[in-house]
Tab-separated table of C-alpha atoms and ligand atoms in Angstrom:
chain	number	residue	atom	x	y	z
A	1	MET	CA	-68.290	133.149	114.567
A	2	PRO	CA	-71.420	135.125	115.706
A	3	TYR	CA	-69.665	135.581	119.070
A	4	LEU	CA	-66.692	137.213	117.369
A	5	VAL	CA	-68.925	139.487	115.309
A	6	LEU	CA	-70.806	140.659	118.398
A	7	LYS	CA	-67.594	141.124	120.346
A	8	ASN	CA	-66.234	143.355	117.593
A	9	LYS	CA	-69.446	145.362	117.215
A	10	TYR	CA	-69.595	146.259	120.886
A	11	LYS	CA	-65.902	147.050	121.077
A	12	VAL	CA	-65.962	149.876	118.524
A	13	ARG	CA	-68.809	151.924	120.048
A	14	PRO	CA	-67.393	152.344	123.580
A	15	LEU	CA	-64.100	153.415	122.015
A	16	ARG	CA	-65.817	156.251	120.132
A	17	ILE	CA	-67.470	157.340	123.386
A	18	ILE	CA	-64.095	157.170	125.151
A	19	PHE	CA	-62.646	159.343	122.385
A	20	ILE	CA	-65.337	162.031	122.862
A	21	PHE	CA	-64.938	161.809	126.634
A	22	TYR	CA	-61.170	162.167	126.183
A	23	TRP	CA	-61.473	165.475	124.271
A	24	PHE	CA	-64.031	166.792	126.745
A	25	LEU	CA	-61.789	165.915	129.729
A	26	LEU	CA	-58.706	167.409	128.078
A	27	ALA	CA	-60.552	170.676	127.308
A	28	TYR	CA	-61.862	170.774	130.905
A	29	ILE	CA	-58.380	170.209	132.417
A	30	LEU	CA	-56.806	172.898	130.217
A	31	ALA	CA	-59.593	175.369	131.034
A	32	ALA	CA	-59.166	174.578	134.764
A	33	LEU	CA	-55.428	175.213	134.454
A	34	ILE	CA	-55.973	178.599	132.758
A	35	PHE	CA	-58.569	179.664	135.363
A	36	TRP	CA	-56.251	178.491	138.151
A	37	PHE	CA	-53.509	180.740	136.773
A	38	ILE	CA	-55.795	183.761	136.289
A	39	ASP	CA	-57.257	183.310	139.783
A	40	LEU	CA	-53.852	183.078	141.513
A	41	ASN	CA	-52.554	186.052	139.588
A	42	GLU	CA	-55.568	188.152	140.584
A	43	GLN	CA	-55.064	187.143	144.222
A	44	ASN	CA	-51.406	188.107	143.919
A	45	LYS	CA	-52.298	191.541	142.546
A	46	GLU	CA	-54.925	192.062	145.248
A	47	LEU	CA	-52.444	191.080	147.961
A	48	THR	CA	-49.865	193.487	146.537
A	49	ARG	CA	-52.430	196.291	146.459
A	50	LEU	CA	-53.391	195.707	150.125
A	51	ARG	CA	-49.743	195.482	151.190
A	52	LEU	CA	-48.947	198.751	149.357
A	53	GLN	CA	-51.915	200.454	151.033
A	54	ALA	CA	-50.573	199.339	154.430
A	55	VAL	CA	-47.217	201.066	153.890
A	56	SER	CA	-47.217	204.625	155.182
A	57	ILE	CA	-45.700	207.313	152.976
A	58	HIS	CA	-44.063	208.731	156.113
A	59	ASP	CA	-42.255	205.503	156.745
A	60	ALA	CA	-38.467	205.977	156.720
A	61	HIS	CA	-38.041	202.856	154.574
A	62	PHE	CA	-40.958	203.602	152.271
A	63	ILE	CA	-39.079	203.117	148.976
A	64	GLN	CA	-37.390	199.868	150.077
A	65	LYS	CA	-40.718	198.459	151.347
A	66	VAL	CA	-42.529	199.323	148.094
A	67	ASN	CA	-39.708	197.783	146.062
A	68	LYS	CA	-39.834	194.609	148.149
A	69	ILE	CA	-43.632	194.299	147.744
A	70	GLU	CA	-43.335	194.784	143.972
A	71	ASN	CA	-40.490	192.270	143.750
A	72	ASP	CA	-42.565	189.787	145.765
A	73	GLU	CA	-45.400	190.204	143.264
A	74	LYS	CA	-43.050	189.604	140.306
A	75	ARG	CA	-41.524	186.557	141.995
A	76	LYS	CA	-44.951	185.068	142.703
A	77	THR	CA	-46.075	185.700	139.099
A	78	ALA	CA	-42.913	183.990	137.773
A	79	GLN	CA	-43.531	181.071	140.148
A	80	TYR	CA	-47.159	180.653	138.916
A	81	ILE	CA	-46.015	180.827	135.286
A	82	SER	CA	-43.316	178.158	135.746
A	83	GLU	CA	-45.713	175.908	137.724
A	84	GLY	CA	-48.385	176.446	135.058
A	85	ILE	CA	-45.952	175.539	132.249
A	86	THR	CA	-44.822	172.394	134.121
A	87	PHE	CA	-48.453	171.287	134.626
A	88	LEU	CA	-49.259	172.093	131.001
A	89	LEU	CA	-46.343	170.026	129.706
A	90	MET	CA	-47.271	167.101	131.964
A	91	ILE	CA	-50.910	167.256	130.858
A	92	LEU	CA	-49.919	167.464	127.179
A	93	ALA	CA	-47.471	164.537	127.489
A	94	GLY	CA	-50.180	162.441	129.175
A	95	ALA	CA	-52.766	163.553	126.608
A	96	VAL	CA	-50.526	162.601	123.661
A	97	TYR	CA	-49.813	159.197	125.252
A	98	VAL	CA	-53.505	158.464	125.889
A	99	PHE	CA	-54.449	159.772	122.435
A	100	ARG	CA	-51.991	157.404	120.759
A	101	ILE	CA	-53.315	154.446	122.731
A	102	ILE	CA	-56.930	155.260	121.886
A	103	LYS	CA	-56.060	155.835	118.217
A	104	LYS	CA	-54.229	152.515	118.073
A	105	GLN	CA	-57.248	150.783	119.597
A	106	LEU	CA	-59.573	152.424	117.072
A	107	VAL	CA	-57.368	151.378	114.149
A	108	GLN	CA	-57.191	147.831	115.512
A	109	SER	CA	-60.973	147.703	115.930
A	110	GLU	CA	-61.434	148.887	112.364
A	111	GLN	CA	-58.942	146.266	111.153
A	112	GLN	CA	-60.723	143.605	113.188
A	113	LYS	CA	-64.026	144.598	111.596
A	114	ASN	CA	-62.486	144.259	108.116
A	115	PHE	CA	-60.907	140.985	109.184
A	116	MET	CA	-64.284	139.596	110.268
A	117	MET	CA	-65.779	140.507	106.906
A	118	ALA	CA	-62.824	138.991	105.060
A	119	ILE	CA	-62.836	135.814	107.114
A	120	SER	CA	-66.560	135.169	106.599
A	121	HIS	CA	-65.985	135.578	102.875
A	122	GLU	CA	-62.891	133.334	102.984
A	123	LEU	CA	-64.837	130.634	104.830
A	124	LYS	CA	-68.009	130.803	102.793
A	125	THR	CA	-66.429	130.811	99.329
A	126	PRO	CA	-64.629	127.424	99.511
A	127	ILE	CA	-67.700	125.820	101.058
A	128	ALA	CA	-69.988	127.220	98.345
A	129	VAL	CA	-67.596	126.230	95.528
A	130	THR	CA	-67.094	122.706	96.941
A	131	LYS	CA	-70.848	122.219	97.350
A	132	LEU	CA	-71.521	123.432	93.814
A	133	ASN	CA	-68.797	121.195	92.327
A	134	LEU	CA	-70.064	118.106	94.151
A	135	GLU	CA	-73.697	118.822	93.239
A	136	THR	CA	-72.717	119.267	89.578
A	137	MET	CA	-70.912	115.928	89.602
A	138	GLN	CA	-73.890	114.286	91.294
A	139	ILE	CA	-76.529	115.657	88.924
A	140	ARG	CA	-74.694	115.640	85.589
A	141	LYS	CA	-72.823	112.913	83.762
A	142	LEU	CA	-69.544	114.631	83.006
A	143	GLU	CA	-66.686	113.710	80.736
A	144	TYR	CA	-63.453	112.609	82.385
A	145	GLY	CA	-61.673	115.922	81.675
A	146	GLN	CA	-64.493	118.038	83.071
A	147	GLN	CA	-64.759	115.790	86.103
A	148	GLN	CA	-61.023	116.154	86.799
A	149	LYS	CA	-61.319	119.937	86.498
A	150	LEU	CA	-64.086	120.017	89.114
A	151	ILE	CA	-62.150	117.666	91.409
A	152	ARG	CA	-59.053	119.845	91.104
A	153	SER	CA	-61.029	122.979	91.913
A	154	THR	CA	-62.588	121.214	94.937
A	155	ILE	CA	-59.151	120.143	96.197
A	156	GLN	CA	-57.912	123.726	95.707
A	157	GLU	CA	-60.752	125.094	97.799
A	158	ALA	CA	-60.238	122.421	100.490
A	159	ASN	CA	-56.555	123.389	100.658
A	160	ARG	CA	-57.461	127.053	100.972
A	161	LEU	CA	-59.795	126.195	103.809
A	162	ASN	CA	-57.081	124.066	105.398
A	163	THR	CA	-54.501	126.896	105.331
A	164	LEU	CA	-57.082	129.310	106.669
A	165	CYS	CA	-58.017	126.975	109.549
A	166	ASN	CA	-54.338	126.400	110.390
A	167	ASN	CA	-53.716	130.165	110.407
A	168	MET	CA	-56.724	130.733	112.670
A	169	LEU	CA	-55.693	127.964	115.048
A	170	TYR	CA	-52.147	129.263	115.273
A	171	MET	CA	-53.415	132.816	115.832
A	172	SER	CA	-55.715	131.750	118.661
A	173	GLN	CA	-52.788	129.883	120.232
A	174	LEU	CA	-50.670	133.034	120.032
A	175	ASP	CA	-53.501	135.150	121.457
A	176	SER	CA	-54.074	132.866	124.397
A	177	GLU	CA	-51.201	131.202	126.154
A	178	GLY	CA	-48.692	131.536	123.313
A	179	SER	CA	-47.863	128.647	121.093
A	180	SER	CA	-45.368	126.006	122.042
A	181	LEU	CA	-43.336	124.357	119.314
A	182	THR	CA	-43.036	120.653	118.704
A	183	TYR	CA	-39.355	120.368	117.870
A	184	GLU	CA	-38.164	117.696	115.511
A	185	LYS	CA	-35.434	117.291	112.956
A	186	ILE	CA	-36.772	118.521	109.627
A	187	ASP	CA	-35.428	118.198	106.128
A	188	LEU	CA	-36.242	121.783	105.088
A	189	SER	CA	-35.337	121.057	101.454
A	190	THR	CA	-37.912	118.254	101.221
A	191	LEU	CA	-40.493	120.287	103.116
A	192	ALA	CA	-40.129	123.232	100.701
A	193	ILE	CA	-40.255	120.931	97.657
A	194	ASP	CA	-43.402	119.224	99.031
A	195	CYS	CA	-45.076	122.595	99.566
A	196	ALA	CA	-44.133	123.785	96.068
A	197	GLU	CA	-45.333	120.500	94.494
A	198	ASP	CA	-48.603	120.851	96.313
A	199	PHE	CA	-48.996	124.334	94.789
A	200	ILE	CA	-48.084	122.975	91.345
A	201	LEU	CA	-50.908	120.444	91.703
A	202	ARG	CA	-53.316	123.076	92.912
A	203	PHE	CA	-52.365	125.626	90.255
A	204	PRO	CA	-51.316	123.591	87.186
A	205	GLU	CA	-51.668	126.651	84.945
A	206	ARG	CA	-49.065	128.618	86.963
A	207	LYS	CA	-45.291	128.590	86.570
A	208	ILE	CA	-43.858	127.515	89.910
A	209	GLU	CA	-40.126	126.817	89.963
A	210	MET	CA	-37.705	125.498	92.569
A	211	GLU	CA	-34.018	126.074	93.243
A	212	VAL	CA	-33.550	124.117	96.407
A	213	GLU	CA	-30.221	122.886	97.798
A	214	ASN	CA	-30.485	119.347	99.021
A	215	ASP	CA	-30.112	118.092	102.577
A	216	ILE	CA	-30.716	121.243	104.537
A	217	PHE	CA	-31.795	120.154	107.982
A	218	ILE	CA	-33.077	122.246	110.836
A	219	THR	CA	-34.791	121.586	114.110
A	220	GLY	CA	-38.214	123.134	114.235
A	221	ASP	CA	-41.955	122.658	114.103
A	222	LYS	CA	-42.804	121.013	110.806
A	223	LEU	CA	-46.464	122.050	110.675
A	224	LEU	CA	-45.674	125.670	111.479
A	225	LEU	CA	-42.823	125.900	108.981
A	226	GLN	CA	-45.094	124.365	106.362
A	227	LEU	CA	-47.704	126.996	107.197
A	228	ALA	CA	-45.117	129.779	106.821
A	229	ILE	CA	-43.925	128.513	103.421
A	230	ASN	CA	-47.517	127.999	102.260
A	231	ASN	CA	-48.437	131.552	103.276
A	232	LEU	CA	-45.523	132.979	101.246
A	233	LEU	CA	-46.291	130.813	98.208
A	234	ASP	CA	-49.973	131.629	98.481
A	235	ASN	CA	-49.188	135.371	98.429
A	236	ALA	CA	-46.729	135.006	95.548
A	237	ILE	CA	-49.489	133.333	93.506
A	238	LYS	CA	-52.181	135.751	94.646
A	239	TYR	CA	-50.247	138.936	93.976
A	240	SER	CA	-48.848	138.060	90.547
A	241	GLY	CA	-50.242	137.435	87.104
A	242	LYS	CA	-50.844	134.106	85.369
A	243	GLU	CA	-47.727	134.388	83.225
A	244	ASP	CA	-45.407	135.380	86.089
A	245	VAL	CA	-42.943	132.893	87.503
A	246	VAL	CA	-42.987	132.083	91.205
A	247	LEU	CA	-39.696	130.775	92.496
A	248	ILE	CA	-38.864	129.113	95.788
A	249	LYS	CA	-35.180	129.055	96.624
A	250	ILE	CA	-33.189	127.620	99.514
A	251	VAL	CA	-29.475	128.177	99.971
A	252	LYS	CA	-27.122	127.580	102.837
A	253	GLU	CA	-24.436	130.203	103.412
A	254	SER	CA	-22.020	129.038	106.116
A	255	LYS	CA	-24.278	128.853	109.184
A	256	LYS	CA	-27.172	130.776	107.657
A	257	ILE	CA	-30.095	129.242	105.808
A	258	LYS	CA	-31.920	131.477	103.356
A	259	LEU	CA	-35.378	130.570	102.107
A	260	GLN	CA	-36.694	132.925	99.445
A	261	VAL	CA	-40.054	133.124	97.736
A	262	ILE	CA	-39.682	135.302	94.668
A	263	ASP	CA	-42.441	136.581	92.440
A	264	GLN	CA	-42.807	138.953	89.506
A	265	GLY	CA	-46.136	140.369	90.611
A	266	ILE	CA	-47.499	143.722	91.672
A	267	GLY	CA	-44.909	144.242	94.427
A	268	VAL	CA	-45.410	146.089	97.693
A	269	GLN	CA	-45.798	149.887	97.750
A	270	ALA	CA	-42.905	151.652	99.504
A	271	ALA	CA	-45.216	153.181	102.116
A	272	GLU	CA	-46.548	149.755	103.049
A	273	LYS	CA	-43.272	147.864	103.364
A	274	GLU	CA	-43.087	148.381	107.123
A	275	LYS	CA	-46.727	147.488	107.681
A	276	ILE	CA	-47.248	144.276	105.752
A	277	PHE	CA	-46.152	142.099	108.694
A	278	GLU	CA	-48.669	143.704	111.056
A	279	LYS	CA	-51.701	141.773	112.218
A	280	TYR	CA	-54.783	142.255	109.978
A	281	PHE	CA	-52.894	144.596	107.633
A	282	ARG	CA	-54.045	144.423	104.020
A	283	GLY	CA	-52.375	146.414	101.280
A	284	SER	CA	-54.236	149.172	99.528
A	285	GLY	CA	-53.159	147.985	96.062
A	286	LYS	CA	-55.062	145.650	93.804
A	287	GLN	CA	-56.828	143.500	96.374
A	288	THR	CA	-57.581	139.838	96.030
A	289	LYS	CA	-58.985	137.532	98.650
A	290	GLY	CA	-57.241	137.491	101.997
A	291	THR	CA	-57.447	138.145	105.699
A	292	GLY	CA	-54.303	140.120	106.520
A	293	LEU	CA	-53.024	137.313	108.737
A	294	GLY	CA	-50.613	135.403	106.490
A	295	LEU	CA	-47.486	137.535	106.834
A	296	TYR	CA	-48.097	138.347	110.495
A	297	LEU	CA	-48.297	134.658	111.365
A	298	THR	CA	-45.350	133.830	109.123
A	299	ARG	CA	-43.234	136.400	110.963
A	300	GLU	CA	-44.348	134.941	114.330
A	301	ILE	CA	-43.429	131.427	113.183
A	302	VAL	CA	-40.029	132.619	111.957
A	303	LYS	CA	-39.454	134.468	115.254
A	304	GLN	CA	-40.254	131.297	117.155
A	305	HIS	CA	-37.530	129.594	115.136
A	306	ARG	CA	-35.164	132.442	116.068
A	307	GLY	CA	-35.043	133.652	112.507
A	308	THR	CA	-35.878	136.826	110.637
A	309	ILE	CA	-38.110	137.595	107.697
A	310	SER	CA	-37.716	140.506	105.339
A	311	MET	CA	-39.134	141.743	102.084
A	312	LYS	CA	-37.357	143.478	99.234
A	313	SER	CA	-38.391	144.451	95.747
A	314	ASN	CA	-37.638	142.114	92.877
A	315	LYS	CA	-36.164	143.491	89.639
A	316	PRO	CA	-37.784	144.525	87.329
A	317	ARG	CA	-40.972	143.883	89.319
A	318	GLY	CA	-42.415	141.779	92.098
A	319	SER	CA	-41.235	140.925	95.590
A	320	ILE	CA	-38.698	138.736	97.332
A	321	PHE	CA	-39.671	137.434	100.745
A	322	GLU	CA	-36.671	136.036	102.562
A	323	ILE	CA	-36.555	133.943	105.714
A	324	GLN	CA	-33.174	133.662	107.389
A	325	ILE	CA	-32.601	131.138	110.109
A	326	ARG	CA	-29.315	131.523	111.886
A	327	GLY	CA	-27.286	128.649	113.208
A	328	SER	CA	-27.376	127.938	116.894
A	329	LYS	CA	-26.786	124.916	119.030
A	330	ASN	CA	-30.503	124.505	119.734
A	331	ILE	CA	-31.686	124.938	116.194
A	332	TYR	CA	-29.167	122.873	114.270
A	333	LEU	CA	-28.544	119.206	114.740
B	1	ADP	P1	-53.475	138.956	102.834
B	1	ADP	O1	-52.704	138.446	101.671
B	1	ADP	O2	-54.488	137.992	103.332
B	1	ADP	O3	-54.039	140.323	102.589
B	1	ADP	P2	-50.946	138.921	104.246
B	1	ADP	O4	-50.653	139.133	105.686
B	1	ADP	O5	-50.538	137.638	103.673
B	1	ADP	O6	-52.506	139.166	104.079
B	1	ADP	O7	-50.279	140.100	103.444
B	1	ADP	C1	-50.449	141.439	103.888
B	1	ADP	C2	-50.380	142.383	102.700
B	1	ADP	O8	-49.052	142.377	102.163
B	1	ADP	C3	-51.273	141.984	101.548
B	1	ADP	O9	-52.590	142.501	101.695
B	1	ADP	C4	-50.545	142.576	100.335
B	1	ADP	O10	-50.891	143.936	100.180
B	1	ADP	C5	-49.074	142.518	100.749
B	1	ADP	N1	-48.378	141.352	100.144
B	1	ADP	C6	-48.095	140.187	100.740
B	1	ADP	N2	-47.400	139.366	99.913
B	1	ADP	C7	-47.254	140.046	98.757
B	1	ADP	C8	-46.633	139.751	97.502
B	1	ADP	N3	-46.007	138.589	97.255
B	1	ADP	N4	-46.662	140.706	96.537
B	1	ADP	C9	-47.261	141.890	96.753
B	1	ADP	N5	-47.867	142.236	97.927
B	1	ADP	C10	-47.880	141.330	98.912
């Protein structure tokens, strides 16, 4: 962890310097281009003046010669202007391209910084809560009900830590050589029910419902699919109120399998709909704990299973996250 923090800290500063250097270089290039144009134009005028001086007024072709010299000057000026405009356009196109890359890097660095802060919080909290719960049980003689409450909260925190570790591991796999899937035949219906039941155990006060068609089988990576479903359920719980229902639904429509996680929570702001699947992105709305990785990794997992994930608004409020996995010879058994 300290390595990551240091890496991030030293990444941001050089980028700022690069940004300043970029503006300086761009200003210098544009100034050089303007001076180049002025200089050539002055030379052109000087040359015209000397050529005009060299033409004798007694020359039989005086008028034609003067006209030719003046036309030459105009032609040269037009040539410098068109060359100047071409250079300017090329410089501006390059500058815009470089600017966008640098800006993207700066945004990513900022997101990484926020991610590091979020992740240290996400790691420390479950450890602190677990330690406190265990110490309380060790020191005090608790009633059965109280003891169960502490055990449940400890299991909840351990599960949070587990999902977080799985997300981190999968992300580092993606960042390095890319993750390879362990294909097996999976009963998606049972997997979804198991995930939902796990959430019911972890959050007994919440209303978690299931509408799952039986016997839907796919070929895929069980651990990764479990991670994807857990991320969606986790968000549905996080971004909705205690009284709101969270529903997990699986239906099969001809060759298509649709897995939906539906909540009645705060929903996603229209401006953020495109961004929520980006790495490290965290919504600007009412923020709870999180790292900005869940949806990004879920989308990667779905992609690896040749599926798609989308989000639409739920009526009257909340969100519907939908995974669609299309039928193909490799995916279906
Ligand atoms: P995290 O939840 O850790 O911030 P995610 O990648 O899981 O990261 O989600 C990215 C963002 O998408 C969240 O910060 C939140 O703003 C938004 N979001 C995700 N799921 C939901 C949901 N069910 N309801 C409302 N907003 C959501």
